[in-house]
PDB file of C-alpha atoms in Angstrom:
ATOM      1  CA  MET A 295       0.000   0.000   0.000  1.00  0.00           C
ATOM      2  CA  PRO A 296       1.426   3.385  -0.882  1.00  0.00           C
ATOM      3  CA  ILE A 297       2.632   5.142   2.243  1.00  0.00           C
ATOM      4  CA  LEU A 298       1.198   8.476   1.071  1.00  0.00           C
ATOM      5  CA  PHE A 299      -2.282   6.921   0.803  1.00  0.00           C
ATOM      6  CA  LEU A 300      -1.985   5.407   4.266  1.00  0.00           C
ATOM      7  CA  MET A 301      -0.890   8.754   5.738  1.00  0.00           C
ATOM      8  CA  SER A 302      -3.743  10.518   3.935  1.00  0.00           C
ATOM      9  CA  MET A 303      -6.282   8.046   5.267  1.00  0.00           C
ATOM     10  CA  PHE A 304      -4.877   8.489   8.768  1.00  0.00           C
ATOM     11  CA  PHE A 305      -5.103  12.276   8.550  1.00  0.00           C
ATOM     12  CA  LEU A 306      -8.654  12.162   7.165  1.00  0.00           C
ATOM     13  CA  SER A 307      -9.744   9.803   9.928  1.00  0.00           C
ATOM     14  CA  PHE A 308      -9.340  12.759  12.299  1.00  0.00           C
ATOM     15  CA  ALA A 309     -11.529  15.129  10.222  1.00  0.00           C
ATOM     16  CA  PRO A 310     -13.942  15.899  13.104  1.00  0.00           C
ATOM     17  CA  LEU A 311     -10.947  16.872  15.255  1.00  0.00           C
ATOM     18  CA  TRP A 312      -9.576  19.143  12.505  1.00  0.00           C
ATOM     19  CA  PHE A 313     -12.930  20.905  12.138  1.00  0.00           C
ATOM     20  CA  CYS A 314     -13.098  21.448  15.902  1.00  0.00           C
ATOM     21  CA  ILE A 315      -9.560  22.859  15.893  1.00  0.00           C
ATOM     22  CA  VAL A 316     -10.452  25.202  13.021  1.00  0.00           C
ATOM     23  CA  CYS A 317     -13.439  26.460  15.052  1.00  0.00           C
ATOM     24  CA  ILE A 318     -11.213  27.005  18.097  1.00  0.00           C
ATOM     25  CA  GLU A 319      -8.615  28.876  16.015  1.00  0.00           C
ATOM     26  CA  VAL A 320     -11.212  31.085  14.293  1.00  0.00           C
ATOM     27  CA  LYS A 321     -12.857  31.904  17.643  1.00  0.00           C
ATOM     28  CA  SER A 322      -9.458  32.828  19.072  1.00  0.00           C
ATOM     29  CA  LEU A 323      -8.689  35.075  16.093  1.00  0.00           C
ATOM     30  CA  ALA A 324     -12.125  36.713  16.281  1.00  0.00           C
ATOM     31  CA  GLY A 325     -11.633  37.310  20.013  1.00  0.00           C
ATOM     32  CA  GLY A 326      -8.434  39.287  19.382  1.00  0.00           C
ATOM     33  CA  THR A 327      -5.581  37.101  20.542  1.00  0.00           C
ATOM     34  CA  ASN A 328      -2.202  38.664  21.462  1.00  0.00           C
ATOM     35  CA  ASP A 329      -0.258  36.102  19.419  1.00  0.00           C
ATOM     36  CA  PRO A 330      -2.228  35.202  16.252  1.00  0.00           C
ATOM     37  CA  TYR A 331       0.663  33.297  14.656  1.00  0.00           C
ATOM     38  CA  THR A 332      -0.228  29.999  16.335  1.00  0.00           C
ATOM     39  CA  GLU A 333      -3.745  30.207  14.953  1.00  0.00           C
ATOM     40  CA  TRP A 334      -2.718  31.226  11.422  1.00  0.00           C
ATOM     41  CA  ILE A 335      -0.031  28.541  11.206  1.00  0.00           C
ATOM     42  CA  GLY A 336      -2.482  25.925  12.494  1.00  0.00           C
ATOM     43  CA  LEU A 337      -5.201  26.951  10.036  1.00  0.00           C
ATOM     44  CA  GLY A 338      -2.747  26.926   7.135  1.00  0.00           C
ATOM     45  CA  LEU A 339      -1.307  23.519   7.984  1.00  0.00           C
ATOM     46  CA  ILE A 340      -4.701  21.917   8.497  1.00  0.00           C
ATOM     47  CA  THR A 341      -6.045  23.336   5.218  1.00  0.00           C
ATOM     48  CA  PHE A 342      -2.983  22.222   3.270  1.00  0.00           C
ATOM     49  CA  ALA A 343      -2.921  18.720   4.796  1.00  0.00           C
ATOM     50  CA  LEU A 344      -6.666  18.216   4.241  1.00  0.00           C
ATOM     51  CA  PHE A 345      -6.346  19.281   0.589  1.00  0.00           C
ATOM     52  CA  ILE A 346      -3.415  16.930  -0.084  1.00  0.00           C
ATOM     53  CA  SER A 347      -5.058  14.063   1.832  1.00  0.00           C
ATOM     54  CA  VAL A 348      -8.298  14.344  -0.128  1.00  0.00           C
ATOM     55  CA  LEU A 349      -6.411  14.423  -3.452  1.00  0.00           C
ATOM     56  CA  VAL A 350      -4.289  11.380  -2.637  1.00  0.00           C
ATOM     57  CA  THR A 351      -7.246   9.401  -1.285  1.00  0.00           C
ATOM     58  CA  VAL A 352      -9.506  10.137  -4.253  1.00  0.00           C
ATOM     59  CA  LYS A 353      -6.726   9.310  -6.724  1.00  0.00           C
ATOM     60  CA  THR A 354      -5.967   5.993  -5.008  1.00  0.00           C
ATOM     61  CA  LEU A 355      -9.611   4.948  -4.717  1.00  0.00           C
ATOM     62  CA  ARG A 356     -10.269   5.714  -8.394  1.00  0.00           C
ATOM     63  CA  LYS A 357      -7.104   4.016  -9.614  1.00  0.00           C
ATOM     64  CA  GLN A 358      -8.031   1.147 -11.918  1.00  0.00           C
ATOM     65  CA  THR A 359      -5.164  -1.278 -12.483  1.00  0.00           C
ATOM     66  CA  ALA A 360      -5.156  -4.974 -13.220  1.00  0.00           C
ATOM     67  CA  GLN A 361      -2.464  -5.486 -10.602  1.00  0.00           C
ATOM     68  CA  ASN A 362      -3.723  -7.190  -7.439  1.00  0.00           C
ATOM     69  CA  MET A 363      -7.304  -7.292  -8.784  1.00  0.00           C
ATOM     70  CA  GLY A 364      -9.612 -10.273  -8.862  1.00  0.00           C
ATOM     71  CA  GLU A 365     -13.258 -11.161  -9.406  1.00  0.00           C
ATOM     72  CA  TYR A 366     -15.070 -12.837  -6.536  1.00  0.00           C
ATOM     73  CA  MET A 367     -18.504 -13.941  -5.400  1.00  0.00           C
ATOM     74  CA  VAL A 368     -19.557 -12.812  -1.929  1.00  0.00           C
ATOM     75  CA  VAL A 369     -20.113 -15.789   0.403  1.00  0.00           C
ATOM     76  CA  THR A 370     -20.679 -13.805   3.614  1.00  0.00           C
ATOM     77  CA  ALA A 371     -20.684 -10.074   4.317  1.00  0.00           C
ATOM     78  CA  GLU A 372     -21.116  -8.288   7.617  1.00  0.00           C
ATOM     79  CA  LYS A 373     -21.185  -4.482   7.719  1.00  0.00           C
ATOM     80  CA  ASP A 374     -18.729  -2.927  10.163  1.00  0.00           C
ATOM     81  CA  THR A 375     -20.850  -0.398  12.028  1.00  0.00           C
ATOM     82  CA  VAL A 376     -18.772   0.274  15.143  1.00  0.00           C
ATOM     83  CA  SER A 377     -15.100   0.719  14.189  1.00  0.00           C
ATOM     84  CA  THR A 378     -15.415   4.367  13.105  1.00  0.00           C
ATOM     85  CA  THR A 379     -17.328   5.392  16.220  1.00  0.00           C
ATOM     86  CA  ALA A 380     -14.931   3.513  18.495  1.00  0.00           C
ATOM     87  CA  TYR A 381     -11.961   5.055  16.670  1.00  0.00           C
ATOM     88  CA  LEU A 382     -13.303   8.584  17.078  1.00  0.00           C
ATOM     89  CA  LEU A 383     -14.147   8.099  20.740  1.00  0.00           C
ATOM     90  CA  SER A 384     -10.846   6.474  21.639  1.00  0.00           C
ATOM     91  CA  ASN A 385      -8.445   8.494  19.446  1.00  0.00           C
ATOM     92  CA  ALA A 386      -9.902  11.793  18.222  1.00  0.00           C
ATOM     93  CA  LEU A 387     -12.055  12.951  21.126  1.00  0.00           C
ATOM     94  CA  PRO A 388      -9.287  12.822  23.797  1.00  0.00           C
ATOM     95  CA  LEU A 389      -7.091  15.053  21.628  1.00  0.00           C
ATOM     96  CA  LEU A 390      -9.528  17.939  22.121  1.00  0.00           C
ATOM     97  CA  ALA A 391      -8.138  18.270  25.672  1.00  0.00           C
ATOM     98  CA  PHE A 392      -5.221  20.315  24.291  1.00  0.00           C
ATOM     99  CA  ASP A 393      -5.424  24.111  24.044  1.00  0.00           C
ATOM    100  CA  PHE A 394      -4.607  24.735  20.392  1.00  0.00           C
ATOM    101  CA  THR A 395      -4.149  28.473  20.917  1.00  0.00           C
ATOM    102  CA  GLN A 396      -1.002  27.885  23.022  1.00  0.00           C
ATOM    103  CA  TRP A 397       2.350  26.857  21.531  1.00  0.00           C
ATOM    104  CA  PHE A 398       3.273  24.434  24.303  1.00  0.00           C
ATOM    105  CA  ASP A 399      -0.057  22.572  24.135  1.00  0.00           C
ATOM    106  CA  THR A 400       0.215  22.430  20.354  1.00  0.00           C
ATOM    107  CA  VAL A 401       3.662  20.852  20.650  1.00  0.00           C
ATOM    108  CA  GLN A 402       2.308  18.311  23.140  1.00  0.00           C
ATOM    109  CA  PHE A 403      -0.532  17.538  20.743  1.00  0.00           C
ATOM    110  CA  MET A 404       1.940  17.008  17.878  1.00  0.00           C
ATOM    111  CA  ILE A 405       3.935  14.547  19.988  1.00  0.00           C
ATOM    112  CA  VAL A 406       0.855  12.466  20.854  1.00  0.00           C
ATOM    113  CA  PHE A 407      -0.448  12.700  17.276  1.00  0.00           C
ATOM    114  CA  GLY A 408       2.962  11.647  15.950  1.00  0.00           C
ATOM    115  CA  PHE A 409       2.914   8.510  18.086  1.00  0.00           C
ATOM    116  CA  LEU A 410      -0.613   7.694  16.905  1.00  0.00           C
ATOM    117  CA  ALA A 411       0.513   8.189  13.291  1.00  0.00           C
ATOM    118  CA  ALA A 412       3.521   5.905  13.776  1.00  0.00           C
ATOM    119  CA  LEU A 413       1.315   3.161  15.254  1.00  0.00           C
ATOM    120  CA  CYS A 414      -1.184   3.534  12.432  1.00  0.00           C
ATOM    121  CA  LEU A 415       1.552   3.275   9.808  1.00  0.00           C
ATOM    122  CA  LEU A 416       3.217   0.313  11.502  1.00  0.00           C
ATOM    123  CA  HIS A 417      -0.044  -1.627  11.703  1.00  0.00           C
ATOM    124  CA  TYR A 418      -1.517  -0.456   8.362  1.00  0.00           C
ATOM    125  CA  ARG A 419      -4.650   0.904  10.060  1.00  0.00           C
ATOM    126  CA  CYS A 420      -6.824   2.843   7.658  1.00  0.00           C
ATOM    127  CA  ASP A 421     -10.122   1.099   8.201  1.00  0.00           C
ATOM    128  CA  SER A 422     -11.874   3.766  10.276  1.00  0.00           C
ATOM    129  CA  ASN A 423     -12.564   6.848   8.255  1.00  0.00           C
ATOM    130  CA  VAL A 424     -15.602   9.042   8.799  1.00  0.00           C
ATOM    131  CA  CYS A 425     -14.944  11.019   5.580  1.00  0.00           C
ATOM    132  CA  LEU A 426     -15.226   7.895   3.435  1.00  0.00           C
ATOM    133  CA  GLU A 427     -18.371   6.840   5.239  1.00  0.00           C
ATOM    134  CA  LEU A 428     -19.939  10.243   4.594  1.00  0.00           C
ATOM    135  CA  VAL A 429     -19.368   9.903   0.821  1.00  0.00           C
ATOM    136  CA  GLY A 430     -20.915   6.440   0.734  1.00  0.00           C
ATOM    137  CA  TYR A 431     -18.100   3.954   1.321  1.00  0.00           C
ATOM    138  CA  ARG A 432     -18.808   1.112   3.731  1.00  0.00           C
ATOM    139  CA  LEU A 433     -16.602  -1.497   5.371  1.00  0.00           C
ATOM    140  CA  TYR A 434     -17.571  -5.149   5.286  1.00  0.00           C
ATOM    141  CA  LYS A 435     -15.960  -8.182   6.883  1.00  0.00           C
ATOM    142  CA  CYS A 436     -16.245 -10.710   4.081  1.00  0.00           C
ATOM    143  CA  SER A 437     -15.620 -14.185   2.867  1.00  0.00           C
ATOM    144  CA  LEU A 438     -15.207 -14.303  -0.896  1.00  0.00           C
ATOM    145  CA  HIS A 439     -14.998 -17.140  -3.423  1.00  0.00           C
ATOM    146  CA  SER A 440     -13.607 -17.428  -6.946  1.00  0.00           C
ATOM    147  CA  GLU A 441     -12.693 -20.401  -9.122  1.00  0.00           C
ATOM    148  CA  ASN A 442      -9.000 -20.022  -8.239  1.00  0.00           C
ATOM    149  CA  ASP A 443      -9.006 -18.591  -4.745  1.00  0.00           C
ATOM    150  CA  ASP A 444     -11.009 -18.081  -1.566  1.00  0.00           C
ATOM    151  CA  LYS A 445     -10.552 -15.173   0.808  1.00  0.00           C
ATOM    152  CA  GLU A 446     -11.706 -15.493   4.414  1.00  0.00           C
ATOM    153  CA  GLY A 447     -11.990 -12.757   7.034  1.00  0.00           C
ATOM    154  CA  ILE A 448     -10.924  -9.840   4.865  1.00  0.00           C
ATOM    155  CA  THR A 449     -12.185  -6.272   5.004  1.00  0.00           C
ATOM    156  CA  VAL A 450     -13.619  -4.769   1.830  1.00  0.00           C
ATOM    157  CA  LEU A 451     -14.165  -1.038   1.424  1.00  0.00           C
ATOM    158  CA  ILE A 452     -16.901  -0.559  -1.158  1.00  0.00           C
ATOM    159  CA  ARG A 453     -19.110   2.311  -2.257  1.00  0.00           C
ATOM    160  CA  ARG A 454     -22.676   1.189  -1.931  1.00  0.00           C
ATOM    161  CA  LYS A 455     -25.141   0.903   0.895  1.00  0.00           C
ATOM    162  CA  GLN A 456     -25.346  -2.861   1.018  1.00  0.00           C
ATOM    163  CA  LEU A 457     -23.066  -5.769   0.103  1.00  0.00           C
ATOM    164  CA  ASN A 458     -25.084  -8.970  -0.155  1.00  0.00           C
ATOM    165  CA  VAL A 459     -24.387 -12.664  -0.444  1.00  0.00           C
ATOM    166  CA  ASN A 460     -23.940 -13.748  -4.109  1.00  0.00           C
ATOM    167  CA  ASP A 461     -22.973 -10.231  -5.255  1.00  0.00           C
ATOM    168  CA  GLU A 462     -20.126 -10.262  -7.764  1.00  0.00           C
ATOM    169  CA  VAL A 463     -17.316  -7.867  -6.905  1.00  0.00           C
ATOM    170  CA  ILE A 464     -13.919  -6.926  -8.220  1.00  0.00           C
ATOM    171  CA  ILE A 465     -11.424  -6.276  -5.436  1.00  0.00           C
ATOM    172  CA  ARG A 466      -8.006  -4.653  -5.369  1.00  0.00           C
ATOM    173  CA  LYS A 467      -5.597  -5.430  -2.558  1.00  0.00           C
ATOM    174  CA  LEU A 468      -4.328  -2.574  -0.407  1.00  0.00           C
ATOM    175  CA  ASN A 469      -2.730  -4.710   2.283  1.00  0.00           C
ATOM    176  CA  ASP A 470      -3.138  -8.231   3.702  1.00  0.00           C
ATOM    177  CA  GLU A 471      -6.538  -7.494   5.229  1.00  0.00           C
ATOM    178  CA  LEU A 472      -7.935  -4.439   3.417  1.00  0.00           C
ATOM    179  CA  TYR A 473      -9.280  -4.435  -0.128  1.00  0.00           C
ATOM    180  CA  ILE A 474     -11.050  -1.832  -2.237  1.00  0.00           C
ATOM    181  CA  GLY A 475     -14.046  -3.312  -3.994  1.00  0.00           C
ATOM    182  CA  LYS A 476     -16.407  -2.369  -6.752  1.00  0.00           C
ATOM    183  CA  TYR A 477     -19.443  -4.111  -8.109  1.00  0.00           C
ATOM    184  CA  LYS A 478     -19.001  -6.062 -11.299  1.00  0.00           C
ATOM    185  CA  THR A 479     -21.073  -4.293 -13.943  1.00  0.00           C
ATOM    186  CA  SER A 480     -23.075  -6.081 -16.594  1.00  0.00           C
ATOM    187  CA  GLU A 481     -20.567  -5.025 -19.317  1.00  0.00           C
ATOM    188  CA  GLU A 482     -17.757  -6.807 -17.451  1.00  0.00           C
ATOM    189  CA  GLN A 483     -19.678 -10.048 -17.028  1.00  0.00           C
ATOM    190  CA  PRO A 484     -19.138 -12.746 -19.703  1.00  0.00           C
TER     191      PRO A 484
END
């Protein structure tokens, strides 16, 4: 999996936190802070990182290559409905305890966020992303079957409200457990 995509997914998974920080920074600027540089630097960095993250994520999700792709029939599919909420409550919400208008608290936040990023990158965690869920992508724990191969206990990220048994999908591997899927259209079927 491209490291830039993984970092983008990690950054986007904290979108609610970034929007809260932007609100805090704007309120501080509107209130007439003595040192506006912290706020302006924070707003600029968040805007830039969100822009780059969205571009990289969209490009990777739309990428259509034959490499690591396969056609499968869905044997079982269970929608993952709790990982994003648990992720936000356990990772994003506690980070709001920092005062983002103060340099020292911002540095402390960056240290904690850096450790979270390192753990995410080491364990290839990009399966909890509220931004993707808002644009229609869903996570499913699946078992898939094809003539040549069976896949058990994998996670498929697919854009549709429901993945059902006997649906035909084309999946592309991102890492050992996460795949991007799309529905096989009638033109692609023999």
